[in-house]
Amino acid sequence: MQVVFWLLCLGTVGALVVLQKDQVAQHAIKLYRSKGAKHGHSWLTNNCKRLVGFLRQKSVVVRKLAAAADGVRRDQAISEPEKLFQVHTLEVFQKELNESEHLVFQAVHSLQRALQGDYRDVVNMKESSRQRLEALREAAIKEEQEYVELVAAEKHQQEAVKTALAQNKTLSMLDEILEDVRKAADRLEEEIEEHAFDNNKEMKGVNVEAVLRVEDDEENGGKKKNKSKQKEGEDNLGLSMLIDSQNNQYVLTKPRDSTMPRADHHFIKDLVSVVMLSLPCGWICSLVGLPPMFGYIICGVLLGPSGLNSIKSIVQVETLGEFGVFFTFFLVGLEFSPERLRKVWKTSVQGTCYLSLLMVGAGLVWGQVLHIRPTQTVFISTCLSLSSTPLVSRFLAGGSRGEKEGELDYSSVLLGMLVMQDVQLGLFIAVIPTMIQAQSGDLDSLLLGSLRVFYLLAQVLVSLAAVLLLCLLLKSFLIGPYYKKLHAESKGNKEILVLGMAALVFFMLTVTEFLDVSMELGCFLAGALLSTQGHIVTTEVMGCIEPIRDFLAIIFFASIGLHVFPTFVLYELTILLVLTFTLVIMKFVMAVLVLSAILPPGSRHIRWIVSAGLAQVSEFSFVLGSRARRAGIISREVYLLVLSVTTLSLLLAPVLWRVTTHKWVPRAERKIIT
């Protein structure tokens, strides 16, 4: 019987558009009484009466607030700022009353929808939950705005009290100075405050979510505590961590008060941990004959989510490691003169394109056998066709690159192909949205996607032509005078030279990024441009930049270890080893076949060494895999397989490189992997 009465009352809510809300409540009481309410259900009548009383009282209060606002506007004894303040305070209170009334009837409407729904219909329940969540988010935004307005009103009231007290007493000289400083500080805060919350909350795609705010308790030894009570901005000098419902963690990037210096202590601790642990790990690998870079990767594994899980600022560590990649490409270009580039550009372009096509073709064949979607196989094949430039550059570091007349040296061909793969990486990242559209299988969208791919390809070619034209202009008119000026200003002080080289790298990086070409290509071209100034310039610049590159490269290889999961590798060790060996052998054989077809007859002996350098997977597969997983192109299982195969191929790369160079490189030209 109670449910029936509730349904009768809720049925009246549908007439809210026609009737006033107090009339609806009175109609519900009358309807309830007409059905003969029992004594046990008298609480329903009482609550309806209370609702009607609240609504009538609210109407009376709203009329009084409106009359009070009109009285304030007509009062000539109040200053204009004070008049605006009082009227605004009354409007905020009136808005709070209206919102409270709206929430009451919104809750009644939600209850009606829930009672009329089918509890077995999961889709309907999900939609109802989504609607309630949206309503709560909108209410949260309004409540936050009202709270901010009330805080501003309180501050204004306190300032008014201070002003009144100041008028009643004589201020000293110090008080006058402090008062002027206070006003200047208020103007400064108003100028630098961006109002990011108010400006972005109405933008498309912006959602309001519930987050947990966690702060460090410095008084309790740095232990974390959940803040249920918000502190004032002046007392909250620490850095908060926000955790959303998807377990993503966020740190402060830009504070509201930019006048107070702040530091991300989590990032500092993470960086200190990586550097201190990288030393023993790299040292041990050197003692046992392994490259130190694997010690840095092991350091990342130990500190990462699969180990001690002590790294809190993973994104910040990876971002800093990216600078190691940038300076690595710069030094590669510094050793890669334009003469060598002109010799191998045709071989590099052809070899990279043929190798990628063979990998995609092999992937489609395996996809048909294993019944995998074409978009997924194309993505995986293209991702696995890329090779690691930072790893190979470490292999090539420190050795001679002698070449005979009419022959190509293997380092030029290898680095040229790797640079072209980085250009392909930029194109592939741009094509990922088209692959997402192709997931639907619609013919029209597939045709539009194909046209989009051709458009992107033409755009990349135009961008490359623009970059090469810019490099030609810089080489002819700017690079020589620019370096001479830096060299003259840096005598006895290398700061200007280091800063000038970093500025050149970042300038070319920005240009290529603006033209939607790989940022790594811009760093490589910056080094190639500087190499035109001669061997003395190259040696001096390398002496300044190499220590910076080495330090940042340590961070980069440690960040790779953050994405290595030994437990998953141990669980699936057999299948991962089979996949890794199959991939390494397949890439090696394909590279040998392609190079045998495109290399000049006098240089075909280098195909074995170049193929050994290409027979691994680039660390950028981590980035591509994460984007594809978020976009739904690949599943979680495929993503973990790609990460594990990439890691194992990087571990096998030094072994294959050492065996190949021992067989095909003369003793005087062998590269010692250190």
Coordinates of C-alpha atoms in Angstrom, one line a residue, residues 35-570:
K35 CA -7.9 7.1 -0.8
G36 CA -8.4 6.8 2.9
A37 CA -5.0 7.1 4.5
K38 CA -4.4 4.6 7.3
H39 CA -2.9 5.6 10.6
G40 CA 0.3 3.7 9.9
H41 CA 0.9 5.8 6.8
S42 CA 0.4 9.2 8.4
W43 CA 4.0 10.0 7.9
L44 CA 3.3 10.5 4.2
T45 CA 0.7 13.2 4.9
N46 CA 3.0 14.9 7.4
N47 CA 5.9 15.0 4.9
C48 CA 3.7 16.4 2.1
K49 CA 2.4 19.1 4.5
R50 CA 6.0 19.9 5.4
L51 CA 6.9 20.2 1.8
V52 CA 4.1 22.6 1.1
G53 CA 5.1 24.6 4.2
F54 CA 8.7 24.8 3.0
L55 CA 7.7 25.9 -0.5
R56 CA 5.4 28.7 0.9
Q57 CA 8.1 29.8 3.3
K58 CA 10.6 29.8 0.5
S59 CA 8.3 32.0 -1.6
V60 CA 7.9 34.5 1.2
V61 CA 11.7 34.6 1.8
V62 CA 12.3 35.2 -1.9
R63 CA 9.9 38.1 -2.0
K64 CA 11.6 39.6 1.1
L65 CA 15.0 39.2 -0.5
A66 CA 13.8 40.9 -3.6
A67 CA 12.4 43.8 -1.5
A68 CA 15.6 44.1 0.4
A69 CA 17.6 44.2 -2.8
D70 CA 15.4 47.0 -4.1
G71 CA 15.8 48.9 -0.8
V72 CA 19.6 48.6 -1.1
R73 CA 19.6 49.9 -4.6
R74 CA 17.5 53.0 -3.6
D75 CA 19.6 53.7 -0.5
Q76 CA 21.7 56.8 -1.3
A77 CA 23.8 56.7 1.8
I78 CA 25.6 53.5 0.7
S79 CA 28.6 53.7 -1.7
E80 CA 28.3 52.1 -5.1
P81 CA 30.8 49.3 -4.4
E82 CA 29.1 48.5 -1.0
K83 CA 25.7 48.6 -2.7
L84 CA 26.8 46.1 -5.4
F85 CA 28.3 43.9 -2.7
Q86 CA 25.1 43.7 -0.6
V87 CA 22.9 43.1 -3.7
H88 CA 25.2 40.3 -4.8
T89 CA 25.0 38.7 -1.4
L90 CA 21.2 38.7 -1.5
E91 CA 21.2 37.3 -5.0
V92 CA 23.5 34.4 -3.9
F93 CA 21.2 33.5 -1.1
Q94 CA 18.2 33.6 -3.4
K95 CA 20.0 31.4 -5.9
E96 CA 20.7 28.9 -3.1
L97 CA 17.0 28.7 -2.2
N98 CA 16.0 28.1 -5.8
E99 CA 18.6 25.4 -6.3
S100 CA 17.6 23.7 -3.1
E101 CA 14.0 23.6 -4.3
H102 CA 15.1 22.3 -7.7
L103 CA 17.1 19.5 -6.2
V104 CA 14.1 18.3 -4.1
F105 CA 11.9 17.9 -7.1
Q106 CA 14.7 16.5 -9.2
A107 CA 15.2 13.8 -6.5
V108 CA 11.4 13.0 -6.7
H109 CA 11.6 12.7 -10.5
S110 CA 14.6 10.4 -10.2
L111 CA 12.7 8.2 -7.7
Q112 CA 9.8 8.0 -10.1
R113 CA 12.0 7.0 -13.0
A114 CA 13.6 4.3 -10.8
L115 CA 10.3 2.9 -9.7
Q116 CA 9.0 2.7 -13.2
G117 CA 12.1 1.1 -14.6
D118 CA 12.9 -2.6 -15.0
Y119 CA 15.5 -3.8 -12.5
R120 CA 16.5 -6.5 -15.0
D121 CA 17.3 -4.0 -17.8
V122 CA 20.9 -3.3 -17.1
V123 CA 21.1 -0.7 -20.0
N124 CA 18.2 1.3 -18.5
M125 CA 19.7 1.2 -15.0
K126 CA 23.1 2.4 -16.5
E127 CA 21.4 5.2 -18.3
S128 CA 19.6 6.3 -15.1
S129 CA 22.8 6.2 -13.2
R130 CA 24.5 8.3 -15.9
Q131 CA 21.7 10.9 -15.7
R132 CA 22.0 11.1 -12.0
L133 CA 25.8 11.4 -12.3
E134 CA 25.4 14.3 -14.8
A135 CA 22.9 16.0 -12.5
L136 CA 25.4 15.7 -9.6
R137 CA 28.2 17.1 -11.7
E138 CA 26.1 20.1 -12.7
A139 CA 25.1 20.6 -9.1
A140 CA 28.7 20.3 -8.0
I141 CA 29.7 23.1 -10.5
K142 CA 27.0 25.4 -9.3
E143 CA 27.8 24.7 -5.6
E144 CA 31.5 25.4 -6.3
Q145 CA 30.6 28.6 -7.9
E146 CA 28.4 29.7 -5.1
Y147 CA 31.1 28.8 -2.6
V148 CA 33.6 30.9 -4.4
E149 CA 31.2 33.8 -4.5
L150 CA 30.6 33.5 -0.8
V151 CA 34.3 33.4 -0.1
A152 CA 34.7 36.6 -2.1
A153 CA 31.8 38.2 -0.2
E154 CA 33.4 37.2 3.1
K155 CA 36.7 38.7 2.0
H156 CA 35.0 41.9 0.9
Q157 CA 33.2 42.1 4.2
Q158 CA 36.5 41.8 6.1
E159 CA 38.0 44.5 3.9
A160 CA 35.1 46.7 4.6
V161 CA 35.6 46.3 8.4
K162 CA 39.3 47.1 8.1
T163 CA 38.5 50.2 6.0
A164 CA 36.0 51.3 8.6
L165 CA 38.5 50.8 11.5
A166 CA 41.2 52.6 9.5
Q167 CA 39.0 55.6 9.0
N168 CA 38.5 55.9 12.8
K169 CA 42.1 56.1 13.7
T170 CA 45.3 57.8 12.5
L171 CA 47.6 55.5 10.6
S172 CA 51.3 55.5 11.2
M173 CA 53.7 55.7 8.3
L174 CA 54.4 52.0 8.4
D175 CA 50.7 51.2 8.3
E176 CA 50.2 53.4 5.3
I177 CA 53.1 51.7 3.5
L178 CA 51.6 48.3 4.3
E179 CA 48.2 49.4 3.2
D180 CA 49.6 50.5 -0.2
V181 CA 51.5 47.2 -0.5
R182 CA 48.3 45.3 0.3
K183 CA 46.3 47.1 -2.4
A184 CA 49.1 46.5 -4.9
A185 CA 49.2 42.8 -4.0
D186 CA 45.4 42.6 -4.5
R187 CA 45.8 44.2 -8.0
L188 CA 48.6 41.8 -8.8
E189 CA 46.6 38.7 -7.8
E190 CA 43.6 39.9 -9.9
E191 CA 45.9 40.5 -12.9
I192 CA 47.7 37.1 -12.9
E193 CA 44.6 35.0 -11.9
E194 CA 43.4 33.1 -15.0
H195 CA 40.0 31.9 -13.7
A196 CA 40.8 28.6 -15.5
F197 CA 37.9 26.7 -13.7
D198 CA 35.3 29.2 -14.8
N199 CA 36.7 29.6 -18.3
N200 CA 36.9 25.8 -19.0
K201 CA 33.9 24.3 -17.3
E202 CA 31.6 25.1 -20.1
M203 CA 33.9 23.9 -22.9
K204 CA 33.0 20.9 -25.0
G205 CA 34.4 17.6 -23.7
V206 CA 35.0 18.9 -20.1
N207 CA 33.6 16.6 -17.4
V208 CA 33.3 17.1 -13.7
E209 CA 34.6 14.1 -11.8
A210 CA 34.9 13.1 -8.2
V211 CA 38.6 13.0 -7.1
L212 CA 40.5 12.2 -4.0
R213 CA 42.9 14.9 -2.7
V214 CA 45.9 13.4 -0.9
E215 CA 48.5 15.6 0.8
D216 CA 51.8 14.9 2.6
D217 CA 51.6 15.4 6.3
E218 CA 55.0 16.9 7.1
E219 CA 54.4 16.7 10.9
N220 CA 53.9 12.9 10.7
G221 CA 57.0 11.9 8.9
G222 CA 55.7 12.6 5.4
K223 CA 52.8 10.1 5.6
K224 CA 49.9 10.7 3.4
K225 CA 46.5 11.6 4.8
N226 CA 43.1 12.2 3.1
K227 CA 42.0 15.8 3.5
S228 CA 38.3 15.9 4.4
K229 CA 38.5 19.6 5.3
Q230 CA 39.7 22.2 2.8
K231 CA 42.5 24.5 4.0
E232 CA 42.8 28.1 3.2
G233 CA 45.1 28.9 0.3
E234 CA 47.5 30.8 2.6
D235 CA 48.1 27.8 4.8
N236 CA 48.3 25.1 2.1
L237 CA 51.9 25.4 0.9
G238 CA 52.4 21.7 0.1
L239 CA 51.7 19.8 -3.2
S240 CA 48.5 17.8 -3.4
M241 CA 47.9 14.7 -5.4
L242 CA 44.6 14.0 -7.0
I243 CA 43.3 10.5 -7.8
D244 CA 40.3 10.0 -10.0
S245 CA 37.9 7.1 -10.3
Q246 CA 40.1 5.5 -12.9
N247 CA 43.1 5.5 -10.5
N248 CA 45.0 8.1 -12.5
Q249 CA 47.2 10.3 -10.3
Y250 CA 47.7 14.0 -10.9
V251 CA 50.1 16.5 -9.4
L252 CA 49.9 20.3 -9.4
T253 CA 51.3 21.9 -12.5
K254 CA 50.3 25.5 -12.1
P255 CA 49.2 27.0 -8.7
R256 CA 46.5 29.6 -8.4
D257 CA 49.0 31.9 -6.6
S258 CA 52.0 32.2 -8.9
T259 CA 53.8 34.6 -6.5
M260 CA 54.8 31.7 -4.2
P261 CA 57.6 29.3 -5.4
R262 CA 56.7 25.6 -5.2
A263 CA 58.7 22.5 -6.0
D264 CA 57.5 19.0 -6.9
H265 CA 59.2 17.0 -4.1
H266 CA 57.9 13.7 -5.5
F267 CA 59.7 14.3 -8.8
I268 CA 62.9 15.3 -7.0
K269 CA 62.9 12.1 -4.9
D270 CA 62.2 10.0 -8.0
L271 CA 65.0 11.6 -9.9
V272 CA 67.4 11.1 -7.0
S273 CA 66.4 7.5 -6.7
V274 CA 66.9 6.8 -10.4
V275 CA 70.4 8.4 -10.5
M276 CA 71.6 6.7 -7.3
L277 CA 70.4 3.2 -8.2
S278 CA 71.6 3.5 -11.9
L279 CA 75.2 3.7 -10.7
P280 CA 75.5 0.3 -9.1
C281 CA 73.3 -1.3 -11.8
G282 CA 75.3 0.1 -14.7
W283 CA 78.5 -0.7 -12.9
I284 CA 77.6 -4.4 -12.4
C285 CA 76.6 -4.7 -16.0
S286 CA 79.9 -3.3 -17.1
L287 CA 81.8 -5.8 -14.9
V288 CA 80.0 -8.8 -16.4
G289 CA 80.5 -7.5 -20.0
L290 CA 77.0 -6.2 -20.7
P291 CA 76.2 -2.6 -21.9
P292 CA 75.6 -0.2 -19.0
M293 CA 72.2 0.7 -20.6
F294 CA 70.8 -2.6 -19.4
G295 CA 71.7 -1.7 -15.9
Y296 CA 69.7 1.5 -16.3
I297 CA 66.7 -0.5 -17.6
I298 CA 67.0 -2.8 -14.6
C299 CA 67.1 0.2 -12.3
G300 CA 63.7 1.3 -13.8
V301 CA 62.3 -2.2 -13.3
L302 CA 63.4 -2.2 -9.7
L303 CA 61.9 1.2 -9.0
G304 CA 58.8 0.9 -11.2
P305 CA 55.3 -0.5 -10.7
S306 CA 56.6 -4.1 -11.0
G307 CA 59.2 -3.6 -8.3
L308 CA 59.3 -1.3 -5.3
N309 CA 56.7 1.0 -6.9
S310 CA 58.6 4.0 -5.5
I311 CA 58.4 6.2 -8.6
K312 CA 55.4 8.5 -8.2
S313 CA 56.0 11.0 -11.1
I314 CA 56.3 8.5 -13.9
V315 CA 55.1 10.9 -16.6
Q316 CA 57.6 13.5 -15.4
V317 CA 60.5 11.0 -15.5
E318 CA 59.6 9.9 -19.0
T319 CA 59.3 13.5 -20.2
L320 CA 62.8 14.2 -18.9
G321 CA 64.1 11.1 -20.5
E322 CA 62.8 12.3 -23.9
F323 CA 65.4 15.0 -23.8
G324 CA 68.0 12.2 -23.8
V325 CA 66.5 11.0 -27.1
F326 CA 66.6 14.6 -28.5
F327 CA 70.3 15.1 -27.7
T328 CA 71.1 11.6 -28.9
F329 CA 69.7 12.4 -32.3
F330 CA 71.6 15.7 -32.3
L331 CA 74.9 14.0 -31.7
V332 CA 74.0 11.4 -34.4
G333 CA 73.4 14.2 -36.8
L334 CA 76.6 15.9 -35.7
E335 CA 78.6 12.8 -36.8
F336 CA 76.5 12.4 -39.9
S337 CA 77.8 15.0 -42.4
P338 CA 75.7 16.2 -45.4
E339 CA 78.1 14.4 -47.7
R340 CA 77.3 11.1 -46.1
L341 CA 73.6 12.0 -46.1
R342 CA 73.6 12.6 -49.8
K343 CA 75.3 9.2 -50.4
V344 CA 72.7 7.2 -48.5
W345 CA 69.4 9.1 -48.7
K346 CA 68.2 7.1 -51.7
T347 CA 69.1 3.8 -50.1
S348 CA 67.6 4.9 -46.8
V349 CA 64.3 5.9 -48.2
Q350 CA 63.9 2.8 -50.4
G351 CA 65.1 0.4 -47.7
T352 CA 62.8 1.8 -45.0
C353 CA 59.7 1.8 -47.3
Y354 CA 60.3 -1.7 -48.6
L355 CA 61.0 -3.1 -45.1
S356 CA 57.8 -1.6 -43.8
L357 CA 55.7 -2.9 -46.7
L358 CA 57.2 -6.4 -46.2
M359 CA 56.4 -6.3 -42.4
V360 CA 52.8 -5.1 -43.1
G361 CA 52.4 -7.8 -45.8
A362 CA 53.6 -10.5 -43.4
G363 CA 51.4 -9.2 -40.7
L364 CA 48.3 -9.3 -42.9
V365 CA 49.1 -12.9 -43.8
W366 CA 49.4 -13.9 -40.2
G367 CA 46.3 -12.0 -39.4
Q368 CA 44.3 -14.0 -42.0
V369 CA 45.6 -17.2 -40.5
L370 CA 44.8 -16.2 -36.9
H371 CA 41.6 -14.4 -37.8
I372 CA 42.8 -11.0 -36.5
R373 CA 41.2 -7.7 -37.7
P374 CA 43.2 -6.0 -40.5
T375 CA 43.5 -2.7 -38.6
Q376 CA 45.0 -4.5 -35.7
T377 CA 47.5 -6.4 -37.8
V378 CA 48.5 -3.3 -39.8
F379 CA 49.1 -1.4 -36.5
I380 CA 51.1 -4.2 -34.9
S381 CA 53.2 -4.8 -38.1
T382 CA 54.0 -1.1 -38.5
C383 CA 54.8 -0.8 -34.8
L384 CA 57.2 -3.8 -34.9
S385 CA 58.9 -2.6 -38.1
L386 CA 60.5 0.3 -36.3
S387 CA 64.0 0.0 -34.7
S388 CA 65.6 1.8 -31.8
T389 CA 67.8 4.7 -32.9
P390 CA 69.2 5.5 -29.3
L391 CA 70.2 1.8 -28.9
V392 CA 72.0 1.6 -32.3
S393 CA 73.7 5.0 -31.8
R394 CA 75.2 3.6 -28.6
F395 CA 76.5 0.6 -30.6
L396 CA 78.1 2.8 -33.1
A397 CA 79.7 5.2 -30.6
G398 CA 83.4 5.4 -30.4
G399 CA 84.5 3.4 -33.4
S400 CA 86.0 4.4 -36.7
R401 CA 83.9 4.5 -39.8
G402 CA 86.4 4.1 -42.6
E403 CA 85.1 3.5 -46.1
K404 CA 86.7 2.7 -49.3
E405 CA 86.3 4.6 -52.5
G406 CA 82.9 3.8 -54.1
E407 CA 81.7 2.0 -51.1
L408 CA 79.1 2.8 -48.4
D409 CA 80.0 2.4 -44.8
Y410 CA 77.4 0.5 -42.7
S411 CA 77.0 3.2 -40.1
S412 CA 75.8 5.7 -42.7
V413 CA 73.3 3.3 -44.2
L414 CA 72.1 2.2 -40.8
L415 CA 71.6 5.7 -39.3
G416 CA 70.0 6.9 -42.5
M417 CA 67.4 4.1 -42.4
L418 CA 66.7 4.8 -38.7
V419 CA 66.2 8.5 -39.4
M420 CA 63.7 7.6 -42.1
Q421 CA 61.9 5.3 -39.7
D422 CA 61.5 8.2 -37.3
V423 CA 59.9 10.2 -40.2
Q424 CA 57.5 7.2 -40.7
L425 CA 56.8 7.3 -36.9
G426 CA 55.4 10.9 -37.2
L427 CA 53.2 9.9 -40.2
F428 CA 52.0 6.8 -38.4
I429 CA 51.0 8.8 -35.3
A430 CA 49.0 11.1 -37.6
V431 CA 47.2 8.1 -39.2
I432 CA 46.1 6.5 -35.9
P433 CA 42.8 8.5 -35.9
T434 CA 42.0 7.2 -39.4
M435 CA 42.6 3.6 -38.2
I436 CA 40.1 4.3 -35.3
Q437 CA 37.5 5.3 -37.9
A438 CA 38.2 2.1 -39.9
Q439 CA 37.3 0.0 -36.8
S440 CA 33.6 0.6 -37.6
G441 CA 33.9 -1.3 -40.9
D442 CA 31.6 1.2 -42.7
L443 CA 32.5 1.5 -46.4
D444 CA 32.0 5.2 -46.6
S445 CA 34.2 5.8 -43.6
L446 CA 36.8 3.4 -45.0
L447 CA 36.9 5.3 -48.3
L448 CA 37.2 8.6 -46.4
G449 CA 39.9 7.1 -44.3
S450 CA 41.9 6.0 -47.4
L451 CA 41.6 9.6 -48.8
R452 CA 42.7 10.9 -45.5
V453 CA 45.8 8.7 -45.5
F454 CA 46.8 10.0 -49.0
Y455 CA 46.2 13.5 -47.8
L456 CA 48.4 13.0 -44.8
L457 CA 51.1 11.4 -46.9
A458 CA 51.1 14.4 -49.3
Q459 CA 51.1 16.7 -46.3
V460 CA 54.2 15.0 -44.8
L461 CA 56.0 15.2 -48.2
V462 CA 55.3 18.9 -48.4
S463 CA 56.4 19.4 -44.8
L464 CA 59.7 17.5 -45.5
A465 CA 60.3 19.7 -48.5
A466 CA 59.8 22.8 -46.4
V467 CA 62.1 21.5 -43.7
L468 CA 64.9 20.7 -46.2
L469 CA 64.4 24.2 -47.8
L470 CA 64.8 25.8 -44.3
C471 CA 67.9 23.7 -43.7
L472 CA 69.4 24.9 -47.0
L473 CA 68.8 28.5 -46.0
L474 CA 70.2 28.1 -42.5
K475 CA 73.3 26.4 -43.9
S476 CA 73.9 29.2 -46.4
F477 CA 73.3 32.2 -44.3
L478 CA 73.0 31.6 -40.6
I479 CA 74.8 28.6 -39.2
G480 CA 78.3 29.9 -39.8
P481 CA 77.9 33.4 -38.3
Y482 CA 75.8 31.9 -35.5
Y483 CA 78.5 29.5 -34.4
K484 CA 81.3 32.1 -34.8
K485 CA 79.4 34.5 -32.5
L486 CA 78.8 31.8 -29.9
H487 CA 82.4 30.7 -30.0
A488 CA 83.6 34.3 -29.6
E489 CA 81.3 34.9 -26.6
S490 CA 82.1 31.6 -24.9
K491 CA 85.8 32.0 -24.5
G492 CA 86.6 30.9 -20.9
N493 CA 82.9 30.2 -20.3
K494 CA 81.1 27.3 -22.0
E495 CA 77.7 28.2 -20.8
I496 CA 76.9 30.4 -23.8
L497 CA 78.0 27.6 -26.2
V498 CA 76.0 24.9 -24.5
L499 CA 72.9 27.2 -24.4
G500 CA 73.3 28.1 -28.0
M501 CA 73.5 24.5 -29.1
A502 CA 70.5 23.6 -27.0
A503 CA 68.6 26.6 -28.5
L504 CA 69.5 25.3 -32.0
V505 CA 68.2 21.8 -31.2
F506 CA 65.0 23.1 -29.7
F507 CA 64.4 25.5 -32.6
M508 CA 64.7 22.7 -35.2
L509 CA 62.6 20.5 -33.0
T510 CA 59.9 23.2 -32.8
V511 CA 59.9 23.7 -36.6
T512 CA 59.5 20.0 -37.4
E513 CA 56.8 19.6 -34.7
F514 CA 54.9 22.6 -36.1
L515 CA 55.0 21.0 -39.6
D516 CA 53.8 17.6 -38.2
V517 CA 57.1 15.9 -38.8
S518 CA 59.0 13.9 -36.2
M519 CA 60.6 16.0 -33.5
E520 CA 63.6 13.6 -33.6
L521 CA 64.2 14.5 -37.2
G522 CA 64.5 18.1 -36.3
C523 CA 67.2 17.3 -33.7
F524 CA 69.0 15.2 -36.3
L525 CA 69.0 18.0 -38.8
A526 CA 70.3 20.4 -36.2
G527 CA 73.4 18.2 -35.7
A528 CA 73.8 17.7 -39.5
L529 CA 73.7 21.4 -40.1
L530 CA 76.4 22.1 -37.5
S531 CA 78.6 19.3 -38.9
T532 CA 79.0 21.4 -42.1
Q533 CA 81.3 23.7 -40.1
G534 CA 84.1 21.2 -40.0
H535 CA 85.7 18.7 -37.7
I536 CA 87.0 21.2 -35.1
V537 CA 83.6 22.6 -34.5
T538 CA 82.1 19.1 -34.3
T539 CA 84.7 18.0 -31.7
E540 CA 84.2 21.1 -29.6
V541 CA 80.4 20.8 -29.6
M542 CA 80.5 17.1 -28.8
G543 CA 82.7 17.7 -25.8
C544 CA 80.1 20.1 -24.4
I545 CA 76.9 18.2 -25.2
E546 CA 78.0 14.6 -24.6
P547 CA 77.9 14.8 -20.8
I548 CA 74.4 16.2 -20.9
R549 CA 73.3 13.5 -23.4
D550 CA 74.8 10.8 -21.2
F551 CA 73.0 11.9 -18.1
L552 CA 69.6 12.3 -19.9
A553 CA 70.1 9.0 -21.7
I554 CA 70.4 7.3 -18.2
I555 CA 66.9 8.7 -17.4
F556 CA 65.6 7.6 -20.7
F557 CA 66.7 4.0 -20.4
A558 CA 65.5 3.9 -16.8
S559 CA 62.1 5.1 -18.0
I560 CA 62.0 2.1 -20.4
G561 CA 62.4 -0.1 -17.4
L562 CA 59.3 1.4 -15.8
H563 CA 57.2 -0.4 -18.4
V564 CA 58.9 -3.8 -18.1
F565 CA 56.8 -6.3 -16.1
P566 CA 59.0 -9.3 -15.1
T567 CA 56.1 -11.2 -13.6
F568 CA 54.2 -11.2 -16.9
V569 CA 57.3 -12.2 -18.8
L570 CA 57.8 -15.2 -16.4

